CSV table of C-alpha atoms and ligand atoms in Angstrom, one decimal:
chain,number,residue,atom,x,y,z
A,1,MET,CA,-14.9,7.6,-37.8
A,2,ASN,CA,-11.5,6.1,-38.3
A,3,VAL,CA,-12.8,2.6,-38.8
A,4,GLY,CA,-10.1,0.7,-40.7
A,5,LEU,CA,-7.2,1.6,-38.4
A,6,LYS,CA,-5.0,-1.4,-38.0
A,7,THR,CA,-5.1,-2.3,-34.4
A,8,GLN,CA,-2.0,-4.0,-33.1
A,9,ILE,CA,-2.3,-6.4,-30.1
A,10,LEU,CA,0.9,-7.0,-28.1
A,11,PRO,CA,1.4,-9.1,-25.0
A,12,ALA,CA,2.6,-6.9,-22.0
A,13,GLY,CA,6.3,-6.7,-21.8
A,14,GLU,CA,9.2,-4.4,-22.6
A,15,ALA,CA,8.5,-4.2,-26.4
A,16,ALA,CA,4.8,-3.4,-25.8
A,17,VAL,CA,5.6,-0.7,-23.3
A,18,ALA,CA,8.1,0.9,-25.7
A,19,ALA,CA,5.6,0.7,-28.5
A,20,ALA,CA,2.8,2.2,-26.3
A,21,ALA,CA,5.0,5.2,-25.3
A,22,ARG,CA,6.0,5.8,-29.0
A,23,CYS,CA,2.4,5.5,-30.1
A,24,LEU,CA,1.2,8.0,-27.4
A,25,ALA,CA,3.9,10.4,-28.3
A,26,GLN,CA,2.8,10.3,-32.0
A,27,GLY,CA,-0.8,11.1,-31.0
A,28,GLY,CA,-2.1,7.5,-31.1
A,29,LEU,CA,-4.6,5.7,-29.0
A,30,VAL,CA,-3.4,2.8,-26.8
A,31,ALA,CA,-5.5,0.5,-24.6
A,32,PHE,CA,-3.7,-0.8,-21.6
A,33,PRO,CA,-4.5,-2.6,-18.3
A,34,THR,CA,-4.9,-0.8,-15.1
A,35,GLU,CA,-5.8,-2.5,-11.8
A,36,THR,CA,-9.4,-1.4,-12.1
A,37,VAL,CA,-10.4,-1.8,-15.8
A,38,TYR,CA,-8.6,-1.4,-19.1
A,39,GLY,CA,-8.0,2.2,-20.1
A,40,LEU,CA,-7.9,3.8,-23.5
A,41,GLY,CA,-4.9,6.2,-23.3
A,42,ALA,CA,-4.0,9.4,-25.2
A,43,ASP,CA,-1.4,12.1,-24.6
A,44,ALA,CA,-3.2,14.4,-22.2
A,45,ALA,CA,-1.5,17.5,-23.8
A,46,ASN,CA,-2.5,16.6,-27.3
A,47,ALA,CA,-6.0,17.9,-28.2
A,48,ALA,CA,-6.1,16.2,-31.6
A,49,ALA,CA,-5.4,12.8,-30.0
A,50,ILE,CA,-8.1,13.5,-27.4
A,51,ALA,CA,-10.6,14.4,-30.1
A,52,GLN,CA,-9.8,11.1,-31.8
A,53,LEU,CA,-10.3,9.3,-28.5
A,54,TYR,CA,-13.8,10.8,-28.0
A,55,GLN,CA,-14.6,9.8,-31.5
A,56,ALA,CA,-13.3,6.2,-31.2
A,57,LYS,CA,-15.4,5.6,-28.0
A,58,GLY,CA,-18.4,7.5,-29.3
A,59,ARG,CA,-18.2,9.5,-26.1
A,60,PRO,CA,-19.8,12.9,-25.7
A,61,SER,CA,-17.0,15.4,-25.4
A,62,PHE,CA,-18.7,17.2,-22.4
A,63,ASN,CA,-17.8,14.1,-20.4
A,64,PRO,CA,-14.2,14.8,-19.0
A,65,LEU,CA,-11.4,12.3,-18.7
A,66,ILE,CA,-9.1,11.1,-15.9
A,67,ALA,CA,-5.4,12.1,-16.2
A,68,HIS,CA,-3.2,9.3,-15.2
A,69,VAL,CA,0.2,10.2,-13.8
A,70,GLY,CA,3.2,8.2,-12.4
A,71,ASP,CA,3.2,9.7,-8.9
A,72,LEU,CA,2.0,12.5,-6.6
A,73,ARG,CA,4.8,14.9,-7.8
A,74,ALA,CA,3.6,14.6,-11.4
A,75,GLY,CA,0.1,15.2,-10.2
A,76,MET,CA,1.1,18.4,-8.5
A,77,ARG,CA,2.2,19.8,-11.8
A,78,ILE,CA,-1.3,19.7,-13.1
A,79,ALA,CA,-3.5,20.2,-10.0
A,80,ARG,CA,-3.5,22.0,-6.7
A,81,PHE,CA,-3.5,19.6,-3.8
A,82,ASP,CA,-4.8,20.8,-0.4
A,83,ALA,CA,-4.0,18.9,2.8
A,84,THR,CA,-7.0,16.6,2.3
A,85,ALA,CA,-5.9,15.7,-1.2
A,86,ILE,CA,-2.4,15.0,-0.1
A,87,ALA,CA,-3.6,12.8,2.8
A,88,LEU,CA,-5.8,10.8,0.3
A,89,ALA,CA,-3.0,10.6,-2.3
A,90,GLU,CA,-0.5,9.3,0.3
A,91,ALA,CA,-2.9,6.8,1.7
A,92,PHE,CA,-4.2,5.3,-1.6
A,93,TRP,CA,-1.8,6.0,-4.5
A,94,PRO,CA,-0.8,4.1,-6.4
A,95,GLY,CA,-4.3,2.6,-6.4
A,96,PRO,CA,-8.0,2.8,-7.5
A,97,LEU,CA,-8.7,6.3,-6.2
A,98,THR,CA,-9.3,9.4,-8.5
A,99,LEU,CA,-9.2,12.9,-7.0
A,100,VAL,CA,-11.0,15.9,-8.7
A,101,LEU,CA,-8.9,19.0,-7.9
A,102,PRO,CA,-8.5,22.6,-9.2
A,103,LYS,CA,-6.1,22.8,-12.2
A,104,THR,CA,-2.8,24.6,-11.8
A,105,SER,CA,-2.4,27.6,-14.1
A,106,GLY,CA,0.2,25.8,-16.2
A,107,CYS,CA,-1.8,22.5,-16.3
A,108,ALA,CA,-0.7,20.6,-19.4
A,109,VAL,CA,-3.9,18.7,-19.7
A,110,ALA,CA,-5.8,19.9,-22.8
A,111,ASP,CA,-9.1,21.8,-22.1
A,112,LEU,CA,-10.9,19.2,-24.3
A,113,ALA,CA,-10.0,16.5,-21.9
A,114,THR,CA,-11.4,18.4,-18.9
A,115,ALA,CA,-14.5,19.5,-20.9
A,116,GLY,CA,-13.7,23.1,-20.1
A,117,LEU,CA,-14.0,22.6,-16.3
A,118,ASP,CA,-11.5,24.4,-14.0
A,119,THR,CA,-10.9,21.0,-12.3
A,120,VAL,CA,-9.1,18.0,-13.4
A,121,ALA,CA,-9.5,14.3,-12.3
A,122,ILE,CA,-6.2,12.6,-11.5
A,123,ARG,CA,-5.1,9.2,-10.5
A,124,VAL,CA,-1.9,7.2,-10.1
A,125,PRO,CA,-2.7,3.6,-11.2
A,126,ALA,CA,-1.1,0.6,-9.5
A,127,HIS,CA,-0.9,-1.8,-12.4
A,128,PRO,CA,2.7,-2.5,-13.3
A,129,VAL,CA,2.0,-2.3,-17.0
A,130,ALA,CA,0.2,1.1,-16.7
A,131,ARG,CA,3.0,2.3,-14.5
A,132,ALA,CA,5.7,1.2,-17.0
A,133,ILE,CA,3.8,3.0,-19.8
A,134,LEU,CA,3.5,6.2,-17.8
A,135,ARG,CA,7.2,6.1,-17.0
A,136,ALA,CA,8.3,5.5,-20.6
A,137,PHE,CA,5.9,8.1,-21.9
A,138,GLY,CA,6.9,10.7,-19.3
A,139,GLY,CA,3.7,12.9,-19.2
A,140,PRO,CA,0.1,12.6,-18.1
A,141,VAL,CA,-2.1,10.2,-20.1
A,142,VAL,CA,-5.8,10.6,-20.2
A,143,ALA,CA,-7.6,7.3,-20.1
A,144,PRO,CA,-11.3,6.6,-20.0
A,145,SER,CA,-12.3,2.9,-19.8
A,146,ALA,CA,-11.5,1.3,-23.1
A,147,ASN,CA,-15.1,0.5,-24.1
A,148,LEU,CA,-17.6,2.0,-26.5
A,149,SER,CA,-19.5,4.7,-24.7
A,150,GLY,CA,-22.5,3.1,-23.0
A,151,HIS,CA,-21.0,-0.4,-22.8
A,152,VAL,CA,-19.8,-1.9,-19.6
A,153,SER,CA,-16.1,-1.4,-18.9
A,154,PRO,CA,-13.5,-3.9,-20.2
A,155,THR,CA,-11.7,-6.2,-17.7
A,156,THR,CA,-9.8,-8.2,-20.4
A,157,ALA,CA,-8.0,-7.3,-23.6
A,158,ALA,CA,-10.6,-9.4,-25.4
A,159,HIS,CA,-13.4,-7.1,-24.2
A,160,VAL,CA,-11.4,-4.1,-25.6
A,161,GLN,CA,-10.9,-5.9,-28.9
A,162,SER,CA,-14.6,-6.6,-29.2
A,163,ASP,CA,-15.5,-2.9,-28.7
A,164,LEU,CA,-12.6,-1.0,-30.3
A,165,MET,CA,-10.9,-3.2,-33.0
A,166,GLY,CA,-10.2,-1.0,-36.0
A,167,LEU,CA,-10.8,2.2,-34.0
A,168,ILE,CA,-7.5,2.4,-32.0
A,169,ASP,CA,-3.8,1.9,-32.7
A,170,LEU,CA,-2.7,-0.6,-30.0
A,171,ILE,CA,-4.0,-2.9,-27.3
A,172,VAL,CA,-1.5,-4.0,-24.7
A,173,ASP,CA,-2.7,-7.4,-23.3
A,174,GLY,CA,-1.8,-7.7,-19.6
A,175,GLY,CA,-4.4,-10.4,-18.8
A,176,ALA,CA,-7.5,-10.0,-16.6
A,177,VAL,CA,-7.5,-7.0,-14.2
A,178,GLU,CA,-7.6,-7.4,-10.5
A,179,VAL,CA,-10.2,-5.0,-9.1
A,180,GLY,CA,-12.8,-5.1,-11.8
A,181,VAL,CA,-14.7,-1.9,-11.1
A,182,GLU,CA,-13.5,1.6,-11.9
A,183,SER,CA,-11.7,3.9,-9.4
A,184,THR,CA,-13.5,5.6,-6.6
A,185,ILE,CA,-13.8,9.4,-7.5
A,186,VAL,CA,-13.6,11.9,-4.7
A,187,GLY,CA,-14.2,15.6,-5.4
A,188,CYS,CA,-11.8,17.6,-3.1
A,189,PHE,CA,-14.3,20.4,-2.7
A,190,ASP,CA,-14.9,22.4,0.6
A,191,ALA,CA,-16.4,19.1,1.9
A,192,PRO,CA,-14.9,16.0,0.2
A,193,MET,CA,-17.6,14.4,-2.0
A,194,LEU,CA,-18.0,10.9,-3.2
A,195,LEU,CA,-18.6,11.4,-6.9
A,196,ARG,CA,-18.4,7.7,-7.9
A,197,PRO,CA,-18.1,4.7,-5.6
A,198,GLY,CA,-15.4,2.4,-6.9
A,199,GLY,CA,-12.3,0.3,-6.2
A,200,VAL,CA,-11.5,1.9,-2.8
A,201,PRO,CA,-14.5,1.3,-0.4
A,202,ARG,CA,-16.0,4.5,1.1
A,203,GLY,CA,-15.2,3.4,4.6
A,204,GLU,CA,-11.5,3.3,4.0
A,205,ILE,CA,-11.5,6.8,2.7
A,206,GLU,CA,-13.6,8.1,5.5
A,207,ARG,CA,-11.2,6.5,8.0
A,208,VAL,CA,-8.3,8.4,6.5
A,209,LEU,CA,-10.4,11.7,6.4
A,210,GLY,CA,-11.8,11.2,9.9
A,211,ARG,CA,-15.2,12.4,8.5
A,212,THR,CA,-17.9,11.1,6.2
A,213,LEU,CA,-17.9,11.8,2.5
A,214,VAL,CA,-20.6,14.1,1.3
A,215,GLN,CA,-23.1,12.8,-1.3
A,216,PRO,CA,-23.6,14.6,-4.6
A,217,PRO,CA,-27.0,16.3,-5.0
A,218,ASP,CA,-29.8,13.9,-6.2
A,219,ASP,CA,-30.1,15.5,-9.6
A,220,ALA,CA,-26.3,15.3,-10.4
A,221,ASP,CA,-26.8,12.1,-12.3
A,222,ASN,CA,-28.8,13.6,-15.0
A,223,ASP,CA,-27.7,17.2,-15.2
A,224,ALA,CA,-25.6,17.0,-18.3
A,225,SER,CA,-25.1,20.8,-18.5
A,226,GLN,CA,-23.2,21.2,-15.3
A,227,PRO,CA,-22.2,17.7,-14.2
A,228,LEU,CA,-20.2,16.8,-11.1
A,229,ALA,CA,-19.1,13.5,-12.6
A,230,PRO,CA,-20.8,13.6,-15.9
A,231,GLY,CA,-19.8,10.0,-16.8
A,232,MET,CA,-22.2,8.9,-14.1
A,233,LEU,CA,-25.1,9.8,-16.4
A,234,ALA,CA,-27.7,7.2,-15.5
A,235,SER,CA,-27.4,5.2,-18.7
A,236,HIS,CA,-23.7,4.7,-18.6
A,237,TYR,CA,-23.3,1.0,-17.9
A,238,ALA,CA,-26.1,-0.6,-19.8
A,239,PRO,CA,-26.0,-4.1,-21.5
A,240,ARG,CA,-28.4,-4.6,-24.3
A,241,THR,CA,-30.5,-7.2,-22.4
A,242,ARG,CA,-32.9,-5.9,-19.8
A,243,VAL,CA,-31.5,-6.2,-16.2
A,244,ARG,CA,-33.8,-7.1,-13.3
A,245,LEU,CA,-32.3,-6.4,-9.8
A,246,ASN,CA,-32.8,-8.0,-6.4
A,247,ALA,CA,-34.4,-11.0,-8.0
A,248,ASP,CA,-35.9,-13.4,-5.4
A,249,ASP,CA,-37.1,-15.9,-8.1
A,250,ILE,CA,-36.3,-16.6,-11.7
A,251,GLU,CA,-38.8,-16.2,-14.4
A,252,ALA,CA,-38.9,-18.4,-17.6
A,253,GLY,CA,-36.3,-17.4,-20.2
A,254,GLU,CA,-34.2,-15.3,-17.8
A,255,ALA,CA,-30.4,-15.6,-17.3
A,256,LEU,CA,-29.3,-15.5,-13.7
A,257,LEU,CA,-26.4,-13.5,-12.3
A,258,ALA,CA,-26.1,-15.1,-8.8
A,259,PHE,CA,-24.2,-14.1,-5.7
A,260,GLY,CA,-23.3,-16.3,-2.8
A,261,PRO,CA,-24.1,-19.9,-1.9
A,262,ALA,CA,-27.9,-19.5,-1.6
A,263,THR,CA,-30.2,-20.4,-4.5
A,264,VAL,CA,-33.5,-18.7,-5.5
A,265,PRO,CA,-36.7,-20.5,-6.7
A,266,GLY,CA,-36.6,-21.0,-10.5
A,267,THR,CA,-32.8,-21.2,-10.7
A,268,ASP,CA,-33.1,-24.6,-12.6
A,269,SER,CA,-35.1,-23.0,-15.3
A,270,ALA,CA,-32.6,-20.1,-15.9
A,271,THR,CA,-31.3,-20.2,-19.5
A,272,VAL,CA,-27.8,-19.7,-18.0
A,273,VAL,CA,-26.4,-19.1,-14.5
A,274,MET,CA,-23.2,-17.3,-13.6
A,275,ASN,CA,-22.2,-16.7,-9.9
A,276,LEU,CA,-20.3,-13.5,-9.1
A,277,SER,CA,-18.8,-15.3,-6.1
A,278,ALA,CA,-20.1,-18.6,-4.9
A,279,HIS,CA,-18.8,-18.1,-1.4
A,280,GLY,CA,-20.0,-14.5,-1.2
A,281,ASP,CA,-16.7,-12.6,-1.5
A,282,LEU,CA,-17.3,-9.0,-2.7
A,283,ASN,CA,-13.8,-8.5,-4.1
A,284,GLU,CA,-14.2,-11.6,-6.2
A,285,ALA,CA,-17.6,-10.4,-7.3
A,286,ALA,CA,-16.3,-7.0,-8.4
A,287,ALA,CA,-13.6,-8.7,-10.4
A,288,ASN,CA,-16.2,-10.8,-12.2
A,289,LEU,CA,-18.9,-8.2,-12.6
A,290,PHE,CA,-18.3,-6.7,-16.0
A,291,GLY,CA,-17.1,-9.8,-17.7
A,292,TYR,CA,-20.2,-11.8,-16.5
A,293,LEU,CA,-22.5,-9.0,-17.6
A,294,ARG,CA,-20.9,-9.1,-21.1
A,295,ALA,CA,-21.1,-12.9,-21.2
A,296,LEU,CA,-24.8,-13.0,-20.1
A,297,ASP,CA,-25.7,-10.1,-22.5
A,298,ALA,CA,-24.4,-12.2,-25.3
A,299,LYS,CA,-26.8,-15.1,-24.5
A,300,GLY,CA,-29.9,-13.3,-25.9
A,301,ALA,CA,-32.0,-14.1,-22.7
A,302,ARG,CA,-35.3,-12.4,-22.1
A,303,ALA,CA,-33.7,-10.6,-19.1
A,304,ILE,CA,-30.7,-10.9,-16.8
A,305,ALA,CA,-32.0,-11.5,-13.2
A,306,VAL,CA,-29.6,-10.4,-10.6
A,307,MET,CA,-29.6,-11.7,-7.0
A,308,PRO,CA,-29.2,-9.1,-4.2
A,309,VAL,CA,-25.6,-8.1,-3.4
A,310,PRO,CA,-24.7,-6.7,0.0
A,311,HIS,CA,-23.8,-3.0,0.1
A,312,HIS,CA,-20.7,-3.0,2.3
A,313,GLY,CA,-17.1,-2.7,1.0
A,314,LEU,CA,-16.9,-3.0,-2.8
A,315,GLY,CA,-20.6,-3.9,-2.7
A,316,GLU,CA,-21.4,-0.1,-2.9
A,317,ALA,CA,-19.6,0.1,-6.3
A,318,ILE,CA,-21.1,-3.2,-7.5
A,319,ASN,CA,-24.7,-2.1,-6.6
A,320,ASP,CA,-24.0,1.3,-8.3
A,321,ARG,CA,-23.0,-0.3,-11.6
A,322,LEU,CA,-25.9,-2.8,-11.4
A,323,ARG,CA,-28.4,0.0,-10.8
A,324,ARG,CA,-27.1,1.8,-13.9
A,325,ALA,CA,-27.2,-1.4,-15.9
A,326,ALA,CA,-30.8,-1.9,-14.9
A,327,MET,CA,-31.8,1.6,-16.0
A,328,GLY,CA,-31.2,0.7,-19.7
A,329,ARG,CA,-29.4,2.8,-22.2
A,330,GLU,CA,-31.9,5.6,-22.6
B,1,TXA,O1,-10.7,3.1,-12.9
B,1,TXA,C1,-10.8,4.1,-13.6
B,1,TXA,O2,-11.0,5.3,-13.2
B,1,TXA,C2,-10.7,3.9,-15.1
B,1,TXA,C3,-9.3,3.5,-15.4
B,1,TXA,C4,-9.0,3.4,-16.9
B,1,TXA,O3,-8.4,4.5,-14.9
B,1,TXA,N1,-11.1,5.1,-15.9
B,1,TXA,C5,-12.4,5.5,-15.9
B,1,TXA,O4,-12.6,6.6,-16.8
B,1,TXA,O5,-13.3,4.9,-15.4
B,1,TXA,P1,-14.0,7.0,-17.3
B,1,TXA,O6,-13.7,8.1,-18.3
B,1,TXA,O7,-14.8,5.8,-17.8
B,1,TXA,O8,-14.7,7.7,-16.1
B,1,TXA,C6,-14.2,8.9,-15.6
B,1,TXA,C7,-15.2,9.6,-14.8
B,1,TXA,C8,-16.3,10.1,-15.5
B,1,TXA,O9,-17.5,9.8,-14.8
B,1,TXA,C9,-16.1,11.6,-15.6
B,1,TXA,O10,-17.3,12.3,-15.8
B,1,TXA,C10,-15.4,11.9,-14.3
B,1,TXA,O11,-14.5,10.8,-14.2
B,1,TXA,N2,-14.6,13.1,-14.3
B,1,TXA,C11,-13.5,13.3,-15.1
B,1,TXA,N3,-13.0,14.6,-14.8
B,1,TXA,C12,-13.9,15.2,-14.0
B,1,TXA,C13,-14.0,16.4,-13.3
B,1,TXA,N4,-13.1,17.4,-13.6
B,1,TXA,N5,-15.0,16.6,-12.5
B,1,TXA,C14,-15.9,15.7,-12.2
B,1,TXA,N6,-15.9,14.5,-12.8
B,1,TXA,C15,-14.9,14.2,-13.6
B,2,MG,MG1,-16.2,4.5,-18.5
């Protein structure tokens, strides 16, 4: 481990963007805000930097990374886009959609970052700081969420700091992110497949495609040998505290993660209550989700009881992350 690196923290701005680009070019690790969650960036073409990235996160190297690029043209240098992929890119980029596509023969992304697969995951982030860093750096940047492997994703620079201080070179602080859950991942296979629900609701993608997205096979979650989206291993998003879903009452000693205006019996006896969105707005709930899970996890409650969250819109991604949180780490 490279514990003992001096991690610099800079407020977003011209100086931070220039420092980030310089650091990436030198093989360093830079955390920066995207509209979904904070990413931990490395030069996608630099295998040594990517090896350090896996080490810093404690992430298994069979779990491939997303290559972030500035625009569709840059994406086309590393992957082959068919008509479906182009339609999705034009509809949703820049934005919280990742496409899994066949690599081009000259694909600059190191094999280590794609875990030896012949596909690569690509996205064009919308956050102005991410875009400025990509522009200044000038090449693809691989960036997983900037958390220790197994922790929930960071939505503020402080979350990044608490996980990765001393393990990475630079954190660019651009404030809290807007979306709060990771990008939606679509595999552009013969039939487009929803590999991970995320920041773009399924319905919006299906409207553009004019067809429904195929579901991955049931066992894809746990098949680490030939994963479709290996980061979706069941245990990926677990807090330390036990998580109890669809709670319709609160038991003694539990913390409550509430949703909407209703209350459930026992709320008064909860050790602490946080409401994802008091008026039941799923976008607001997504933005609060990971921060509230971290905050409640720190309270040392017996369990975190979670009220039901509807499944439409961003609710699909929220429920997916909650389900994984409830499965526990192992
Ligand atoms: O919103 C996001 O996507 C954030 C920000 C930083 O861009 N990034 C992110 O990265 O969530 P990460 O590494 O935490 O999740 C990437 C997911 C993993 O589940 C990984 O297995 C999957 O993408 N993935 C990457 N390359 C793949 C490929 N070639 N085929 C299938 N899945 C892939
Ligand atoms: Mg992640």
